Short mmCIF file of C-alpha atoms in Angstrom, two decimals:
data_model
loop_
_atom_site.label_atom_id
_atom_site.label_comp_id
_atom_site.label_asym_id
_atom_site.label_seq_id
_atom_site.Cartn_x
_atom_site.Cartn_y
_atom_site.Cartn_z
CA MET A 44 0.00 0.00 0.00
CA LYS A 45 1.30 3.43 -0.98
CA ALA A 46 0.17 6.43 1.06
CA ALA A 47 1.18 10.07 0.89
CA THR A 48 0.51 13.43 2.47
CA TRP A 49 0.39 16.67 0.50
CA ASN A 50 -0.52 20.23 1.40
CA VAL A 51 -1.98 21.23 -1.97
CA ASN A 52 -2.54 24.91 -1.10
CA SER A 53 -6.04 24.97 -2.69
CA VAL A 54 -7.37 21.78 -4.21
CA LYS A 55 -9.17 23.68 -6.96
CA ALA A 56 -6.19 25.86 -7.92
CA ARG A 57 -3.87 22.82 -7.99
CA LEU A 58 -6.35 20.35 -9.46
CA PRO A 59 -4.43 19.73 -12.73
CA ASN A 60 -1.25 19.06 -10.75
CA LEU A 61 -3.10 16.86 -8.25
CA LEU A 62 -4.71 14.78 -11.00
CA GLU A 63 -1.38 14.39 -12.83
CA TRP A 64 0.26 13.23 -9.61
CA LEU A 65 -2.56 10.79 -8.80
CA ASP A 66 -2.28 9.31 -12.30
CA GLY A 67 1.49 9.00 -12.08
CA PHE A 68 2.19 8.06 -8.46
CA GLN A 69 -1.01 6.03 -7.98
CA PRO A 70 -1.24 6.26 -4.18
CA ASP A 71 -3.71 3.97 -2.49
CA VAL A 72 -4.31 6.69 0.10
CA ALA A 73 -3.64 10.42 -0.23
CA MET A 74 -4.06 12.82 2.66
CA LEU A 75 -4.49 16.43 1.57
CA GLN A 76 -4.25 19.67 3.51
CA GLU A 77 -5.18 23.30 2.84
CA THR A 78 -7.90 22.29 0.42
CA LYS A 79 -9.44 25.75 0.95
CA THR A 80 -12.97 24.90 -0.13
CA VAL A 81 -16.30 23.98 1.42
CA ASP A 82 -17.23 20.32 1.04
CA GLU A 83 -19.93 20.88 -1.58
CA ASN A 84 -17.39 22.56 -3.87
CA PHE A 85 -14.71 19.87 -3.51
CA PRO A 86 -13.79 18.58 -7.02
CA ARG A 87 -15.22 15.14 -6.41
CA LEU A 88 -16.09 14.18 -9.96
CA GLU A 89 -12.57 14.44 -11.35
CA ILE A 90 -11.06 12.54 -8.43
CA GLU A 91 -13.77 9.88 -8.21
CA GLU A 92 -13.26 9.18 -11.93
CA ARG A 93 -9.81 7.95 -10.96
CA GLY A 94 -11.25 5.42 -8.54
CA TYR A 95 -10.92 7.31 -5.27
CA LYS A 96 -13.33 7.56 -2.37
CA ILE A 97 -13.26 10.95 -0.66
CA LEU A 98 -13.58 12.02 2.97
CA ALA A 99 -13.40 15.82 3.13
CA HIS A 100 -13.65 18.39 5.90
CA GLY A 101 -13.43 21.89 4.51
CA GLN A 102 -14.19 25.53 5.03
CA LYS A 103 -14.32 28.53 2.75
CA SER A 104 -10.95 29.94 1.63
CA TYR A 105 -8.93 28.57 4.56
CA ASN A 106 -7.64 25.31 6.01
CA GLY A 107 -9.44 22.15 4.92
CA VAL A 108 -8.31 18.51 4.95
CA ALA A 109 -9.26 15.39 3.01
CA ILE A 110 -8.49 11.71 2.62
CA LEU A 111 -8.60 10.11 -0.82
CA SER A 112 -8.65 6.32 -0.93
CA LYS A 113 -8.94 3.56 -3.50
CA HIS A 114 -10.63 1.49 -0.78
CA GLU A 115 -13.60 2.14 1.47
CA ILE A 116 -13.11 4.70 4.27
CA GLU A 117 -14.74 3.38 7.42
CA ASP A 118 -15.61 4.95 10.80
CA PRO A 119 -14.89 8.57 9.79
CA LEU A 120 -14.06 11.17 12.42
CA ILE A 121 -14.45 14.80 11.45
CA GLY A 122 -12.51 17.31 13.54
CA LEU A 123 -9.95 16.87 16.30
CA PRO A 124 -11.64 16.02 19.61
CA GLY A 125 -11.13 18.07 22.75
CA ASP A 126 -12.55 21.52 21.91
CA ASP A 127 -16.10 21.79 20.59
CA SER A 128 -15.64 25.54 20.06
CA ASP A 129 -12.86 25.06 17.49
CA GLU A 130 -14.45 25.47 14.06
CA GLN A 131 -11.27 25.35 11.98
CA ALA A 132 -11.19 22.45 9.50
CA ARG A 133 -7.85 20.88 10.34
CA TYR A 134 -8.39 17.19 11.07
CA VAL A 135 -10.10 14.17 9.54
CA GLU A 136 -9.65 10.49 10.31
CA GLY A 137 -10.81 7.15 8.92
CA THR A 138 -9.98 3.44 8.69
CA ILE A 139 -8.80 2.02 5.35
CA SER A 140 -7.99 -1.67 4.94
CA GLY A 141 -7.50 -2.02 8.69
CA ILE A 142 -5.21 1.00 9.04
CA ARG A 143 -6.32 4.17 10.83
CA PHE A 144 -5.31 7.24 8.81
CA ALA A 145 -5.54 10.90 9.81
CA SER A 146 -5.01 13.96 7.63
CA ILE A 147 -3.69 16.82 9.76
CA TYR A 148 -3.22 20.52 9.10
CA LEU A 149 -1.61 21.77 12.28
CA PRO A 150 -1.82 25.52 13.04
CA ASN A 151 1.11 27.64 11.87
CA GLY A 152 1.40 29.68 15.09
CA ASN A 153 2.88 32.86 13.66
CA PRO A 154 3.36 35.54 14.85
CA VAL A 155 4.60 33.96 18.07
CA ALA A 156 3.67 37.00 20.18
CA THR A 157 -0.03 36.67 19.28
CA GLU A 158 -2.82 34.34 20.33
CA LYS A 159 -1.95 32.13 17.34
CA PHE A 160 1.00 30.50 19.10
CA PRO A 161 -0.90 29.37 22.23
CA TYR A 162 -3.62 28.07 19.89
CA LYS A 163 -0.98 26.02 18.06
CA LEU A 164 0.37 24.53 21.30
CA GLY A 165 -3.11 23.81 22.62
CA TRP A 166 -4.01 22.10 19.36
CA MET A 167 -0.85 20.00 19.57
CA ASN A 168 -1.77 18.93 23.08
CA ARG A 169 -5.18 17.79 21.83
CA LEU A 170 -3.45 15.90 19.02
CA LYS A 171 -1.23 14.15 21.54
CA VAL A 172 -4.29 13.06 23.52
CA ARG A 173 -5.90 11.68 20.37
CA ALA A 174 -2.65 10.00 19.28
CA GLU A 175 -2.43 8.25 22.64
CA GLN A 176 -6.04 7.10 22.37
CA LEU A 177 -5.36 5.61 18.95
CA LEU A 178 -2.40 3.61 20.29
CA GLN A 179 -4.71 1.90 22.75
CA GLY A 180 -6.36 0.07 19.85
CA GLU A 181 -3.01 -1.67 19.17
CA GLY A 182 -3.55 -1.42 15.42
CA PRO A 183 -1.63 0.35 12.66
CA VAL A 184 -2.05 4.15 12.75
CA VAL A 185 -0.73 6.77 10.32
CA LEU A 186 -0.92 10.40 11.47
CA ALA A 187 -0.02 12.35 8.35
CA GLY A 188 -0.02 15.95 7.31
CA ASP A 189 1.43 19.41 7.46
CA TYR A 190 2.59 19.63 11.07
CA ASN A 191 4.04 23.13 10.72
CA VAL A 192 6.92 21.92 12.90
CA VAL A 193 10.57 21.66 11.89
CA PRO A 194 11.73 18.77 14.10
CA MET A 195 15.46 19.64 14.18
CA ASP A 196 17.91 22.18 12.81
CA GLU A 197 18.93 19.65 10.15
CA ASP A 198 15.40 19.98 8.74
CA VAL A 199 15.74 23.68 7.84
CA HIS A 200 18.12 25.32 5.38
CA ASP A 201 18.97 28.25 7.69
CA PRO A 202 18.46 27.42 11.38
CA ALA A 203 19.55 30.86 12.59
CA GLY A 204 17.28 32.65 10.15
CA TRP A 205 14.28 30.55 11.22
CA ALA A 206 15.02 30.52 14.95
CA ASP A 207 12.25 32.98 15.84
CA ASP A 208 9.62 31.31 13.66
CA ALA A 209 6.81 29.36 15.34
CA LEU A 210 7.78 26.30 13.30
CA CYS A 211 11.15 26.12 15.06
CA GLN A 212 10.27 27.26 18.57
CA PRO A 213 11.44 24.99 21.41
CA GLU A 214 7.84 24.62 22.58
CA SER A 215 6.70 23.48 19.10
CA ARG A 216 9.51 20.97 18.84
CA ALA A 217 8.90 19.68 22.35
CA ALA A 218 5.19 19.18 21.61
CA TYR A 219 6.09 17.28 18.44
CA ARG A 220 8.60 15.09 20.32
CA SER A 221 6.00 14.36 22.97
CA ILE A 222 3.90 12.65 20.30
CA LEU A 223 6.89 10.66 19.08
CA ASN A 224 7.63 9.69 22.67
CA LEU A 225 4.25 7.98 22.90
CA GLY A 226 5.69 5.39 20.52
CA TYR A 227 5.24 6.94 17.07
CA ALA A 228 8.00 6.96 14.46
CA ASP A 229 8.83 9.61 11.85
CA ALA A 230 8.43 7.48 8.71
CA TYR A 231 10.71 9.59 6.56
CA ARG A 232 13.63 9.33 8.97
CA ILE A 233 13.46 5.55 9.19
CA TYR A 234 14.84 5.24 5.65
CA ASN A 235 16.36 8.68 5.08
CA THR A 236 19.08 9.99 7.38
CA ALA A 237 20.66 12.70 5.20
CA PRO A 238 20.12 16.22 6.57
CA HIS A 239 18.59 19.14 4.69
CA ARG A 240 15.85 17.39 2.78
CA TYR A 241 12.72 19.48 2.56
CA SER A 242 8.99 19.30 1.82
CA PHE A 243 8.19 23.06 1.69
CA TRP A 244 9.80 25.93 -0.19
CA ASP A 245 8.37 29.45 0.01
CA TYR A 246 7.24 31.19 -3.17
CA GLN A 247 9.44 34.18 -2.36
CA GLY A 248 13.15 34.84 -2.75
CA GLY A 249 13.97 31.97 -5.07
CA ALA A 250 13.52 29.45 -2.25
CA TRP A 251 12.68 26.56 -4.57
CA GLN A 252 15.42 27.37 -7.06
CA ASN A 253 18.01 27.61 -4.27
CA ASP A 254 16.68 24.69 -2.21
CA HIS A 255 15.96 26.96 0.76
CA GLY A 256 13.32 24.81 2.36
CA VAL A 257 12.04 23.20 5.54
CA ARG A 258 10.74 19.71 6.34
CA ILE A 259 7.36 20.18 7.97
CA ASP A 260 5.21 17.48 6.34
CA HIS A 261 5.37 14.25 8.29
CA LEU A 262 3.86 10.78 8.51
CA LEU A 263 3.99 9.46 12.07
CA LEU A 264 3.53 5.71 12.42
CA SER A 265 2.37 3.62 15.35
CA PRO A 266 4.61 0.62 16.11
CA GLN A 267 2.23 -1.65 14.22
CA ALA A 268 2.41 0.59 11.14
CA ALA A 269 6.17 1.07 11.43
CA ASP A 270 6.63 -2.71 11.42
CA ARG A 271 5.01 -2.74 7.97
CA LEU A 272 7.02 0.16 6.52
CA LYS A 273 8.91 -0.86 3.37
CA ALA A 274 10.00 2.55 2.04
CA SER A 275 9.53 6.30 2.53
CA GLY A 276 10.55 9.45 0.73
CA ILE A 277 9.82 12.93 -0.55
CA ASP A 278 8.50 13.36 -4.09
CA SER A 279 9.88 16.76 -5.06
CA GLY A 280 8.64 16.56 -8.65
CA PRO A 281 5.29 18.31 -8.12
CA ARG A 282 7.00 21.35 -6.55
CA GLY A 283 8.73 22.08 -9.85
CA LYS A 284 5.52 22.11 -11.89
CA PRO A 285 3.90 25.33 -13.17
CA LYS A 286 1.42 26.79 -10.65
CA ALA A 287 2.75 24.40 -8.00
CA SER A 288 1.84 24.21 -4.35
CA ASP A 289 4.62 25.44 -2.07
CA HIS A 290 4.62 21.93 -0.52
CA THR A 291 5.40 18.61 -2.18
CA PRO A 292 4.17 15.08 -1.36
CA VAL A 293 5.84 12.92 1.28
CA TRP A 294 5.10 9.20 0.90
CA ILE A 295 5.35 5.78 2.48
CA GLU A 296 4.92 2.21 1.31
CA LEU A 297 3.43 -0.30 3.73
CA ALA A 298 3.45 -4.08 3.43
CA ALA A 299 0.04 -5.65 2.95
#
């Protein structure tokens, strides 16, 4: 089974690129973030024509997550539990072929000196609670998405230049590690140890052309999922396409 996560930065604006990637990479499961559309306007027809089921949780112009699957999506969960007042569309979860998948768009948190950073940390705490609950089922779990966290300095092209950013704050990194410490594994790092490999490059300042990026898109695996991991990587091809998202897909392959 091939699965991938991709912040598409508007599913409608990137639809030609998304469809080209689906046709070429042929993921069994694709977890999308920043779809930026309400559910009734999600481009279902074009995606369903390629054999995918769709579980979407969107809102107008902002946020939005989805799971695309070639197999049935069972027991869907819409929204991250723990705060009924949170209306931002950042989390969706479902079971596919016995594996629990989540598509996650974690808050950015910038500027740090505003209410956005405490919201980010609070959201991460709720995610940790949910991640721990999922481990109790003792089945394979894949928590995938745009975490808006740079785990270590080796995951950013210019650690000093990014030191004040919410993505690199000690509190953000500690919250991310606390999820790993529950027993989850960073799928990319299991097979890829070289530093300075990225999944996001800003549109400004020639970041893509100069490989000035950060690694913020992650697939975290429960022990049962990690035991089935055969390969993982970053597919940088879509980032070089015309009208590309500023993110690129990160993928895994799991044994049946």
